[in-house]
Coordinates of C-alpha atoms and ligand atoms in Angstrom, one line a residue:
X294 CA 15.1 -0.8 4.9
X295 CA 18.1 -1.6 2.8
X296 CA 18.4 -5.0 4.6
X297 CA 14.7 -5.7 3.9
X298 CA 15.0 -4.7 0.2
X299 CA 18.0 -7.0 -0.2
X300 CA 16.2 -9.9 1.5
X301 CA 13.1 -9.4 -0.6
X302 CA 15.2 -9.8 -3.8
X303 CA 17.5 -12.6 -2.5
X304 CA 14.6 -14.7 -1.2
X305 CA 12.2 -14.0 -4.0
X306 CA 9.6 -11.8 -2.4
X307 CA 9.9 -8.8 -4.8
X308 CA 11.8 -8.1 -8.0
X309 CA 12.0 -5.0 -10.1
X310 CA 9.8 -5.3 -13.1
X311 CA 11.8 -6.1 -16.4
X312 CA 14.9 -6.2 -14.3
X313 CA 17.1 -7.7 -17.1
X314 CA 16.4 -4.6 -19.1
X315 CA 17.3 -2.3 -16.3
X316 CA 13.9 -2.2 -14.6
X317 CA 10.9 0.1 -15.1
X318 CA 10.4 2.8 -12.5
X319 CA 7.3 2.3 -10.4
X320 CA 6.6 -1.3 -11.4
X321 CA 7.3 -4.4 -9.3
X322 CA 7.0 -8.2 -9.7
X323 CA 6.2 -10.5 -6.8
X324 CA 8.5 -13.6 -6.7
X325 CA 7.7 -17.1 -5.5
X326 CA 7.4 -16.1 -1.8
X327 CA 6.0 -12.6 -2.5
X328 CA 3.1 -13.9 -4.6
X329 CA 2.0 -16.2 -1.7
X330 CA 2.3 -13.4 0.8
X331 CA 0.2 -11.0 -1.2
X332 CA -2.3 -13.6 -2.2
X333 CA -2.7 -14.6 1.5
X334 CA -3.4 -10.9 2.4
X335 CA -6.0 -10.5 -0.4
X336 CA -7.6 -13.9 0.5
X337 CA -7.8 -13.0 4.2
X338 CA -9.4 -9.6 3.3
X339 CA -11.9 -11.3 0.9
X340 CA -12.7 -14.0 3.4
X341 CA -13.1 -11.7 6.4
X342 CA -15.0 -9.0 4.6
X343 CA -17.1 -11.0 2.1
X344 CA -17.0 -14.8 2.0
X345 CA -17.2 -15.5 5.7
X346 CA -19.3 -12.4 6.6
X347 CA -22.4 -13.4 8.6
X348 CA -25.4 -11.5 7.2
X349 CA -27.7 -12.4 10.1
X350 CA -25.7 -11.3 13.1
X351 CA -25.1 -7.7 14.3
X352 CA -21.3 -7.4 14.6
X353 CA -19.8 -5.7 17.6
X354 CA -19.9 -1.9 17.0
X355 CA -22.2 -2.1 14.0
X356 CA -25.6 -0.3 14.0
X357 CA -27.2 -3.5 12.7
X358 CA -26.8 -6.6 10.6
X359 CA -25.7 -6.1 6.9
X360 CA -25.0 -8.0 3.8
X361 CA -21.7 -8.1 1.8
X362 CA -21.2 -9.1 -1.8
X363 CA -18.5 -8.8 -4.5
X364 CA -17.7 -7.6 -8.0
X365 CA -14.9 -7.9 -10.5
X366 CA -15.1 -5.0 -13.0
X367 CA -12.9 -4.2 -16.0
X368 CA -9.8 -2.0 -15.8
X369 CA -10.9 0.0 -18.8
X370 CA -14.4 1.5 -18.6
X371 CA -16.4 4.0 -20.5
X372 CA -14.5 7.3 -20.5
X373 CA -17.6 9.1 -19.2
X374 CA -17.1 7.3 -15.9
X375 CA -13.9 9.2 -15.2
X376 CA -15.3 12.5 -16.5
X377 CA -18.3 12.3 -14.2
X378 CA -16.3 11.0 -11.2
X379 CA -14.0 14.0 -11.4
X380 CA -10.9 12.1 -12.2
X381 CA -10.6 13.5 -15.7
X382 CA -10.6 17.1 -14.5
X383 CA -9.3 16.8 -11.0
X384 CA -7.2 13.7 -10.5
X385 CA -3.9 15.5 -10.7
X386 CA -0.8 16.0 -8.7
X387 CA 1.2 19.2 -8.8
X388 CA 4.6 18.7 -10.3
X389 CA 7.7 20.9 -10.7
X390 CA 10.2 20.3 -13.5
X391 CA 13.9 21.0 -13.3
X392 CA 14.9 22.8 -16.5
X393 CA 18.5 21.6 -16.2
X394 CA 18.0 17.8 -15.4
X395 CA 14.6 17.6 -17.1
X396 CA 13.5 15.6 -14.1
X397 CA 10.0 16.0 -12.7
X398 CA 9.1 15.9 -9.1
X399 CA 5.9 15.9 -7.1
X400 CA 5.7 19.4 -5.7
X401 CA 4.8 18.3 -2.1
X402 CA 7.5 15.5 -2.1
X403 CA 10.6 17.7 -2.7
X404 CA 12.1 18.2 0.7
X405 CA 14.3 21.2 1.3
X406 CA 16.2 23.2 4.0
X407 CA 17.4 26.7 4.1
X408 CA 21.1 27.4 4.5
X409 CA 23.0 30.6 5.2
X410 CA 25.5 31.2 2.4
X411 CA 26.9 34.5 3.7
X412 CA 30.7 34.6 3.5
X413 CA 30.8 31.3 1.6
X414 CA 31.7 30.6 -2.0
X415 CA 29.2 32.1 -4.4
X416 CA 27.6 29.3 -6.3
X417 CA 29.4 28.6 -9.6
X418 CA 32.5 30.6 -8.6
X419 CA 35.8 29.4 -7.3
X420 CA 37.1 32.8 -6.4
X421 CA 34.2 34.9 -5.2
X422 CA 32.6 35.0 -1.8
X423 CA 29.1 36.2 -0.8
X424 CA 29.8 39.5 0.9
X425 CA 26.1 40.3 1.6
X426 CA 23.7 38.2 3.6
X427 CA 22.4 35.4 1.3
X428 CA 20.5 32.2 1.8
X429 CA 19.8 29.2 -0.4
X430 CA 17.3 26.3 -0.3
X431 CA 18.9 22.9 -0.7
X432 CA 16.4 20.4 -2.2
X433 CA 16.4 16.6 -2.1
X434 CA 14.2 13.6 -2.8
X435 CA 16.8 11.1 -1.5
X436 CA 15.7 8.5 1.1
X437 CA 18.9 9.3 3.1
X438 CA 17.6 12.9 3.4
X439 CA 20.0 14.4 6.0
X440 CA 23.1 13.0 4.3
X441 CA 22.0 14.1 0.8
X442 CA 21.2 17.6 2.0
X443 CA 24.6 17.9 3.6
X444 CA 26.4 16.6 0.5
X445 CA 24.5 18.9 -1.8
X446 CA 25.1 22.0 0.4
X447 CA 28.8 21.2 0.4
X448 CA 28.8 20.9 -3.3
X449 CA 26.9 24.2 -3.8
X450 CA 29.0 26.2 -1.4
X451 CA 32.3 24.4 -2.1
X452 CA 32.8 23.2 1.4
X453 CA 35.3 20.4 2.0
X454 CA 34.3 17.3 4.1
X455 CA 36.5 18.3 7.0
X456 CA 34.8 21.7 7.2
X457 CA 31.2 20.4 7.0
X458 CA 30.5 21.5 10.5
X459 CA 30.8 25.1 9.2
X460 CA 27.5 24.7 7.3
X461 CA 24.9 27.1 8.8
X462 CA 21.4 25.5 8.5
X463 CA 18.4 27.7 9.1
X464 CA 15.3 26.0 10.6
X465 CA 14.4 22.3 9.9
X466 CA 13.4 20.5 6.7
X467 CA 10.3 21.6 4.9
X468 CA 8.6 20.7 1.6
X469 CA 8.9 22.7 -1.6
X470 CA 5.1 23.5 -1.6
X471 CA 5.6 25.5 1.6
X472 CA 8.0 27.8 -0.2
X473 CA 7.0 31.0 -2.0
X474 CA 7.6 30.5 -5.7
X475 CA 9.2 33.9 -5.7
X476 CA 12.1 32.2 -3.9
X477 CA 12.6 29.5 -6.6
X478 CA 15.7 31.3 -7.8
X479 CA 17.4 30.3 -4.6
X480 CA 16.5 26.6 -4.8
X481 CA 19.2 24.1 -5.6
X482 CA 17.2 21.3 -7.2
X483 CA 18.0 17.7 -6.5
X484 CA 19.9 16.8 -9.6
X485 CA 20.9 20.3 -10.7
X486 CA 24.4 21.8 -10.9
X487 CA 23.0 25.4 -11.0
X488 CA 20.6 27.4 -8.8
X489 CA 17.1 28.3 -9.7
X490 CA 16.3 25.6 -12.2
X491 CA 12.7 24.8 -11.1
X492 CA 9.9 26.0 -13.3
X493 CA 6.4 27.0 -12.1
X494 CA 4.4 24.2 -10.4
X495 CA 1.7 22.8 -12.6
X496 CA -1.0 20.1 -12.6
X497 CA -0.3 16.7 -14.0
X498 CA -3.2 14.2 -14.5
X499 CA -2.3 10.8 -13.1
X500 CA -4.5 8.6 -15.3
X501 CA -2.8 6.4 -17.9
X502 CA -4.3 6.8 -21.3
X503 CA -4.8 4.3 -24.1
X504 CA -7.1 3.8 -27.1
X505 CA -9.8 1.2 -27.6
X506 CA -10.0 0.0 -31.2
X507 CA -7.8 0.5 -34.2
X508 CA -8.0 4.2 -34.4
X509 CA -5.9 6.4 -32.1
X510 CA -8.2 9.5 -31.9
X511 CA -9.7 11.6 -29.1
X512 CA -13.0 9.8 -29.7
X513 CA -11.7 6.4 -28.7
X514 CA -9.4 7.5 -25.9
X515 CA -9.8 5.4 -22.7
X516 CA -8.2 5.3 -19.3
X517 CA -6.7 2.6 -17.1
X518 CA -8.7 2.9 -13.9
X519 CA -6.9 4.8 -11.1
X520 CA -9.2 3.2 -8.5
X521 CA -11.5 0.2 -8.4
X522 CA -14.3 2.1 -6.7
X523 CA -16.0 3.6 -9.8
X524 CA -16.7 0.1 -11.2
X525 CA -18.8 -0.5 -8.1
X526 CA -20.8 2.7 -8.3
X527 CA -21.7 2.2 -11.9
X528 CA -22.8 -1.3 -11.1
X529 CA -24.9 -0.3 -8.1
X530 CA -28.2 -0.8 -10.0
X531 CA -27.1 -4.1 -11.6
X532 CA -26.3 -5.5 -8.2
X533 CA -29.5 -4.4 -6.5
X534 CA -31.6 -5.5 -9.4
X535 CA -29.9 -8.9 -9.9
X536 CA -29.5 -10.0 -6.3
X537 CA -31.6 -9.7 -3.2
X538 CA -29.3 -7.5 -1.3
X539 CA -30.9 -4.7 0.7
X540 CA -29.5 -1.5 2.1
X541 CA -27.4 -1.6 4.2
X542 CA -25.0 -3.6 2.2
X543 CA -21.5 -3.5 0.9
X544 CA -19.9 -4.4 -2.5
X545 CA -16.2 -5.4 -2.4
X546 CA -13.7 -5.6 -5.1
X547 CA -10.0 -6.4 -5.4
X548 CA -8.1 -5.5 -8.5
X549 CA -5.4 -3.6 -10.2
X550 CA -5.3 0.2 -10.4
X551 CA -2.9 2.4 -12.3
X552 CA -1.6 5.9 -11.5
X553 CA 1.1 7.6 -13.4
X554 CA 2.8 8.8 -10.2
X555 CA 5.3 11.6 -10.8
X556 CA 7.9 10.2 -8.5
X557 CA 7.3 6.5 -7.7
X558 CA 9.5 5.6 -4.8
X559 CA 10.0 3.9 -1.4
X560 CA 10.0 0.4 -2.8
X561 CA 6.4 -0.6 -3.6
X562 CA 4.8 2.1 -1.5
X563 CA 4.2 4.4 -4.4
X564 CA 4.0 2.3 -7.6
X565 CA 2.4 3.1 -10.9
X566 CA 0.6 -0.3 -11.1
X567 CA -0.8 -1.6 -7.8
X568 CA -3.7 -3.5 -6.3
X569 CA -6.5 -2.2 -4.2
X570 CA -9.0 -3.9 -1.9
X571 CA -12.0 -1.6 -1.8
X572 CA -15.5 -1.7 -0.3
X573 CA -18.4 0.7 -1.1
X574 CA -20.9 0.3 1.7
X575 CA -24.4 1.7 1.0
X576 CA -26.6 2.8 3.9
X577 CA -29.4 5.1 4.8
X578 CA -28.3 8.7 5.3
X579 CA -29.6 8.8 8.9
X580 CA -27.3 5.9 9.9
X581 CA -24.2 6.8 7.9
X582 CA -22.3 8.4 10.8
X583 CA -22.6 5.2 12.8
X584 CA -21.6 3.1 9.9
X585 CA -18.6 5.3 9.2
X586 CA -17.4 4.8 12.8
X587 CA -18.0 1.1 12.6
X588 CA -16.0 0.6 9.4
X589 CA -13.1 2.9 10.6
X590 CA -12.7 0.8 13.8
X591 CA -13.3 -2.5 12.1
X592 CA -10.7 -1.9 9.5
X593 CA -8.1 -0.8 12.1
X594 CA -8.8 -4.0 14.1
X595 CA -8.4 -6.1 11.0
X596 CA -4.9 -4.9 10.2
X597 CA -4.0 -5.4 13.9
X598 CA -5.3 -9.0 13.7
X599 CA -2.7 -9.7 11.0
X600 CA 0.1 -8.6 13.3
X601 CA 0.4 -4.9 12.5
X602 CA 0.0 -3.5 15.9
X603 CA 1.6 -1.5 18.6
X604 CA 3.1 1.9 17.9
X605 CA 3.8 1.2 14.2
X606 CA 0.1 1.4 13.3
X607 CA -2.1 4.4 13.9
X608 CA -5.6 5.5 13.1
X609 CA -5.6 9.2 12.1
X610 CA -8.9 11.1 11.9
X611 CA -8.7 13.8 9.3
X612 CA -9.0 17.3 10.6
X613 CA -12.3 19.0 9.6
X614 CA -10.2 21.4 7.4
X615 CA -8.9 18.4 5.3
X616 CA -12.4 17.1 4.5
X617 CA -14.5 17.9 1.4
X618 CA -17.7 19.5 2.7
X619 CA -19.8 16.6 1.5
X620 CA -17.8 14.2 3.7
X621 CA -18.5 14.1 7.4
X622 CA -15.5 12.0 8.2
X623 CA -12.4 10.5 6.8
X624 CA -9.7 8.5 8.6
X625 CA -6.4 7.0 7.5
X626 CA -4.8 3.9 8.8
X627 CA -1.2 4.6 8.7
X628 CA 2.0 2.6 9.2
X629 CA 5.5 3.8 10.3
X630 CA 7.3 2.5 7.2
X631 CA 11.0 2.4 8.0
X632 CA 11.9 4.6 5.0
X633 CA 10.0 7.5 6.5
X634 CA 11.6 9.9 8.9
X635 CA 11.1 9.1 12.6
X636 CA 7.6 10.0 13.7
X637 CA 6.1 10.0 10.2
X638 CA 3.5 7.5 8.9
X639 CA 2.4 6.4 5.4
X640 CA -1.2 5.7 4.4
X641 CA -2.2 2.0 4.2
X642 CA -5.9 2.5 3.9
X643 CA -8.4 5.4 3.9
X644 CA -11.9 5.1 5.2
X645 CA -14.1 7.9 3.9
X646 CA -17.7 9.0 4.4
X647 CA -18.6 10.0 0.9
X648 CA -22.2 11.0 1.4
X649 CA -24.3 10.6 -1.8
X650 CA -21.6 12.3 -4.0
X651 CA -20.8 9.3 -6.2
X652 CA -24.3 7.9 -6.9
X653 CA -25.6 11.4 -7.6
X654 CA -22.7 12.2 -9.9
X655 CA -23.4 9.1 -12.0
X656 CA -27.1 10.0 -12.1
X657 CA -27.0 13.8 -12.6
X658 CA -23.5 14.6 -14.0
X659 CA -20.3 15.8 -12.6
X660 CA -21.0 17.6 -9.3
X661 CA -19.0 20.6 -8.4
X662 CA -17.2 19.4 -5.3
X663 CA -17.0 23.0 -4.0
X664 CA -20.7 23.7 -4.2
X665 CA -22.8 23.5 -1.0
X666 CA -25.3 21.9 -1.3
X667 CA -23.8 19.9 -4.1
X668 CA -24.9 21.0 -7.6
X669 CA -24.0 19.8 -11.1
X670 CA -21.1 21.7 -12.5
X671 CA -22.4 23.7 -15.5
X672 CA -20.4 25.0 -18.4
X673 CA -20.7 28.5 -20.0
X674 CA -23.5 27.2 -22.2
X675 CA -25.5 26.3 -19.0
X676 CA -25.2 22.6 -19.7
X677 CA -23.5 20.1 -17.4
X678 CA -19.7 20.0 -18.0
X679 CA -19.9 16.2 -18.0
X680 CA -23.3 14.6 -18.3
X681 CA -24.3 11.8 -16.0
X682 CA -25.9 8.5 -17.1
X683 CA -29.5 9.7 -16.4
X684 CA -30.2 6.4 -14.8
X685 CA -32.1 6.2 -11.5
X686 CA -29.6 5.1 -8.9
X687 CA -31.9 5.8 -5.9
X688 CA -33.1 3.0 -3.7
X689 CA -36.6 2.2 -2.5
X690 CA -36.9 0.5 0.9
X691 CA -39.6 -2.1 0.3
X692 CA -40.6 -2.1 4.0
X693 CA -41.0 1.7 4.6
X694 CA -41.5 2.5 0.9
X695 CA -39.1 5.4 1.3
X696 CA -37.0 6.3 -1.7
X697 CA -33.6 7.8 -1.1
X698 CA -30.0 8.0 -2.5
X699 CA -27.9 5.9 -0.2
X700 CA -24.9 7.3 1.5
X701 CA -21.5 5.6 1.0
X702 CA -18.8 4.6 3.4
X703 CA -15.6 3.7 1.5
X704 CA -12.8 1.6 3.2
X705 CA -10.1 1.6 0.5
X706 CA -6.9 -0.4 1.2
X707 CA -3.8 -1.0 -0.8
X708 CA -2.7 -4.7 -1.2
X709 CA 0.9 -3.7 -2.1
X710 CA 1.2 -1.2 0.7
X711 CA -0.3 -3.9 3.0
X712 CA 2.2 -6.5 1.9
X713 CA 5.0 -4.0 2.3
X714 CA 3.9 -3.2 5.9
X715 CA 3.7 -6.9 6.7
X716 CA 7.2 -7.4 5.4
X717 CA 8.5 -4.4 7.4
X718 CA 6.8 -5.6 10.6
X719 CA 8.0 -9.2 10.1
X720 CA 11.7 -8.4 9.7
X721 CA 13.7 -9.2 12.8
X722 CA 17.3 -10.1 13.7
X723 CA 18.0 -12.1 16.7
X724 CA 20.4 -14.9 17.8
X725 CA 19.8 -18.6 17.6
X726 CA 22.2 -21.6 18.1
X727 CA 23.7 -23.2 15.0
X728 CA 24.4 -26.9 14.5
X729 CA 27.3 -26.7 16.9
X730 CA 25.3 -25.0 19.6
X731 CA 27.0 -21.6 19.0
X732 CA 24.8 -18.5 19.0
X733 CA 24.6 -16.9 15.6
X734 CA 22.7 -13.9 14.3
X735 CA 19.7 -14.9 12.4
X736 CA 17.3 -13.0 10.2
X737 CA 13.7 -14.1 10.8
X738 CA 10.5 -13.0 9.1
X739 CA 7.9 -13.2 11.9
X740 CA 4.8 -13.3 9.7
X741 CA 1.5 -14.1 11.3
X742 CA 1.0 -17.8 10.4
X743 CA -2.1 -16.8 8.5
X744 CA -0.2 -14.8 5.9
X745 CA 3.1 -16.6 6.0
X746 CA 3.9 -17.7 2.4
X747 CA 4.9 -21.3 3.4
X748 CA 3.2 -22.8 6.5
X749 CA 5.5 -25.7 7.2
X750 CA 8.8 -27.2 6.0
X751 CA 9.8 -30.9 6.3
X752 CA 13.4 -32.1 6.7
X753 CA 14.8 -35.6 6.9
X754 CA 17.8 -35.3 9.3
X755 CA 19.9 -37.3 6.8
X756 CA 19.3 -38.6 3.3
X757 CA 19.2 -42.3 4.3
X758 CA 17.9 -44.9 6.7
X759 CA 14.3 -44.5 5.7
X760 CA 14.1 -40.8 6.8
X761 CA 13.5 -39.2 3.4
X762 CA 10.6 -41.6 2.7
X763 CA 8.8 -40.7 5.9
X764 CA 9.5 -37.0 5.4
X765 CA 8.2 -37.0 1.8
X766 CA 5.0 -38.7 2.8
X767 CA 4.5 -36.1 5.5
X768 CA 5.3 -33.3 3.0
X769 CA 2.6 -34.7 0.6
X770 CA 0.0 -34.9 3.3
X771 CA 0.7 -31.2 4.4
X772 CA 0.8 -30.0 0.8
X773 CA -2.9 -31.1 0.3
X774 CA -3.9 -28.5 2.9
X775 CA -1.5 -25.6 2.4
X776 CA 1.9 -24.5 1.0
X777 CA 4.6 -26.7 2.4
X778 CA 8.3 -27.2 1.5
X779 CA 10.6 -30.2 1.5
X780 CA 14.3 -29.8 1.9
X781 CA 17.0 -32.5 2.4
X782 CA 20.0 -30.4 1.4
X783 CA 22.8 -29.2 3.8
X784 CA 23.1 -29.1 7.5
X785 CA 19.8 -29.0 9.3
X786 CA 20.7 -25.7 11.1
X787 CA 21.2 -24.1 7.7
X788 CA 17.8 -25.4 6.5
X789 CA 16.2 -23.9 9.6
X790 CA 17.8 -20.5 8.7
X791 CA 16.5 -20.6 5.2
X792 CA 13.0 -21.2 6.5
X793 CA 13.3 -18.5 9.1
X794 CA 14.2 -16.0 6.4
X795 CA 11.2 -17.1 4.4
X796 CA 9.0 -16.7 7.5
X797 CA 7.9 -20.3 7.6
X798 CA 6.3 -20.7 11.1
X799 CA 6.8 -24.4 11.6
X800 CA 9.6 -26.9 10.7
X801 CA 9.3 -30.6 11.1
X802 CA 12.3 -32.8 11.3
X803 CA 12.3 -36.6 10.7
X804 CA 15.2 -38.3 12.5
X805 CA 16.4 -41.8 13.5
X806 CA 13.8 -41.9 16.3
X807 CA 11.0 -41.2 13.8
X808 CA 11.8 -44.4 12.0
X809 CA 11.5 -46.3 15.3
X810 CA 8.4 -44.8 16.8
X811 CA 6.7 -42.7 14.1
X812 CA 7.2 -39.3 15.8
X813 CA 8.8 -36.1 14.5
X814 CA 10.0 -32.8 16.1
X815 CA 8.0 -29.7 15.5
X816 CA 10.1 -26.5 15.8
X817 CA 8.4 -23.1 16.3
X818 CA 10.0 -20.2 14.3
X819 CA 9.6 -17.6 17.0
X820 CA 10.1 -19.4 20.3
X821 CA 12.5 -21.9 18.9
X822 CA 10.8 -24.5 21.1
X823 CA 10.9 -28.0 19.8
X824 CA 8.3 -30.6 20.7
X825 CA 8.1 -34.3 19.7
X826 CA 4.8 -35.4 18.4
X827 CA 3.1 -38.3 16.6
X828 CA 3.5 -38.3 12.9
X829 CA -0.2 -39.0 12.5
X830 CA -1.1 -35.8 14.4
X831 CA 1.1 -33.4 12.5
X832 CA -1.2 -32.2 9.8
X833 CA -4.1 -31.6 12.2
X834 CA -1.8 -29.8 14.6
X835 CA -0.3 -27.5 12.0
X836 CA -3.8 -26.8 10.6
X837 CA -5.0 -26.0 14.1
X838 CA -2.0 -23.6 14.7
X839 CA -2.4 -21.8 11.4
X840 CA -6.2 -21.4 11.3
X841 CA -6.5 -21.1 15.1
X842 CA -4.4 -18.0 14.9
X843 CA -6.9 -16.2 12.7
Ligands
ATP1130 P1 -1.4 8.9 -1.4 O1 -1.9 10.1 -0.7 O2 -0.4 8.1 -0.6 O3 -1.1 9.1 -2.8 P2 -4.2 8.3 -1.8 O4 -4.8 9.0 -0.7 O5 -4.2 9.0 -3.1 O6 -2.7 7.9 -1.4 P3 -6.3 6.6 -2.2 O7 -6.8 7.2 -3.4 O8 -7.1 6.8 -0.9 O9 -4.8 6.9 -1.9 O10 -6.2 5.0 -2.5 C1 -6.5 4.0 -1.5 C2 -5.3 3.1 -1.2 O11 -4.7 2.7 -2.4 C3 -4.2 3.8 -0.4 O12 -4.5 3.8 1.0 C4 -3.0 3.0 -0.8 O13 -2.9 1.8 0.1 C5 -3.3 2.5 -2.2 N1 -2.5 3.3 -3.1 C6 -2.8 4.5 -3.6 N2 -1.9 5.0 -4.5 C7 -0.9 4.0 -4.5 C8 0.3 3.8 -5.2 N3 0.8 4.8 -6.0 N4 1.0 2.7 -5.0 C9 0.6 1.8 -4.1 N5 -0.6 1.8 -3.5 C10 -1.3 2.9 -3.6

């Protein structure tokens, strides 16, 4: 992971936001190559899910044909949206605060391990030893978990490096939320020097707040959206009234979301500002199970088509215990990000069967998610805790005349986590011959050609004898179709290396023979195979290879 992070910075995929001021935790900027990569990912999603969707054909695995359309909603919406959706009351993570370091951590993300301190130095004392049986819980949030746990245990128990094998660990690593809070006095918090500095766990709402207008009062408090989905639900009626879409159909949206994550970490995986690619798919309740299965499998196949495949990508169905009772199915598409411990996966996309929960909430008022059947949550005065819009968000089928509240299937993906997974999957080290024919280690980003930031690079072998002119004409012809790069500096082997690191799938070299017979060599990034082809055929050939790989 460290190698990838350093490559991302060095080659301009990702930078820390406001880096010259020391950066801002949880915020990231995409550099010249990163912006193309992420844009290609979002464009591929929009094209495959919406723009190129064929409304007339029944897709493999789908219960029938369906329509797809899109929206672009505002980031700040009426505050009632978030009250009714449940985010205002419920969108919270549990945090623990260390009283000594004043640092806050997400309760379920603090990792810890019990250690036997019997016979060892008493914490805080140079002279005394624990004569009775005693154990402590060493806590960490570091990415190099095992090393950090050991380092902190040695610090607490005053064990020297040469004696580290004398540490007596009990059981494996667990998370703090699995520990009885009665045992908090035995916890050695991540950045503490003393034991027992964690306070009681408490809820922390993740929505960023702001104020709309000149006054900063409760009345004009607004929220930055923590998901794009609600903009779709509140526009359901607008879309059905203004277009001719008929259930079943989906509304897609790509856009920024904001979550004030307690511990942003793992590069862009957990950011405070990120982009989502979400679909709300509306269907008849009697068909919703089939649609759920369709979307779950289709979304998995889509990520695979971009090169995330094999054992790094899994589809995990939630256990019935994990589901809210109004949902009859949820699955996560998860990726084995290299910063996670072996065998663990991180969520890339969630596909949820949400029943009629969202449309009903916006009609009737905030529903009590624990009620069964779902009912509006009432306050002590017997009135809804958060009132709905009162608008009719049901749907009438104009063929059967049936009126019903559509069920919703929600495939919700993260563009930043997607780009990060593509970066992780692409990173390879192998050997390739240099200019002198000697094998050298090379770093190569094996992006699928469809999402590679630059599709082709053009090099004149030398900067004379008519080669630059031919190469520049070729570069201009390619640039009309897709991102291409022209480079005439340095040894050609070094130019290839730079493109390998950028993930450019094809390099074209103009040499002395090109001037004679109007041919160039095309080098494939992955196979290193070089073929000579006619200059006139190059643009078409690259286009065929890039789009043919979709
Ligand atoms: P997690 O459990 O990892 O916090 P979540 O279940 O809260 O994620 P959802 O609310 O289902 O996530 O959001 C849908 C998608 O949005 C996720 O699958 C992920 O790709 C992306 N996402 C959510 N939170 C973040 C974040 N803090 N940073 C980057 N992407 C995120």
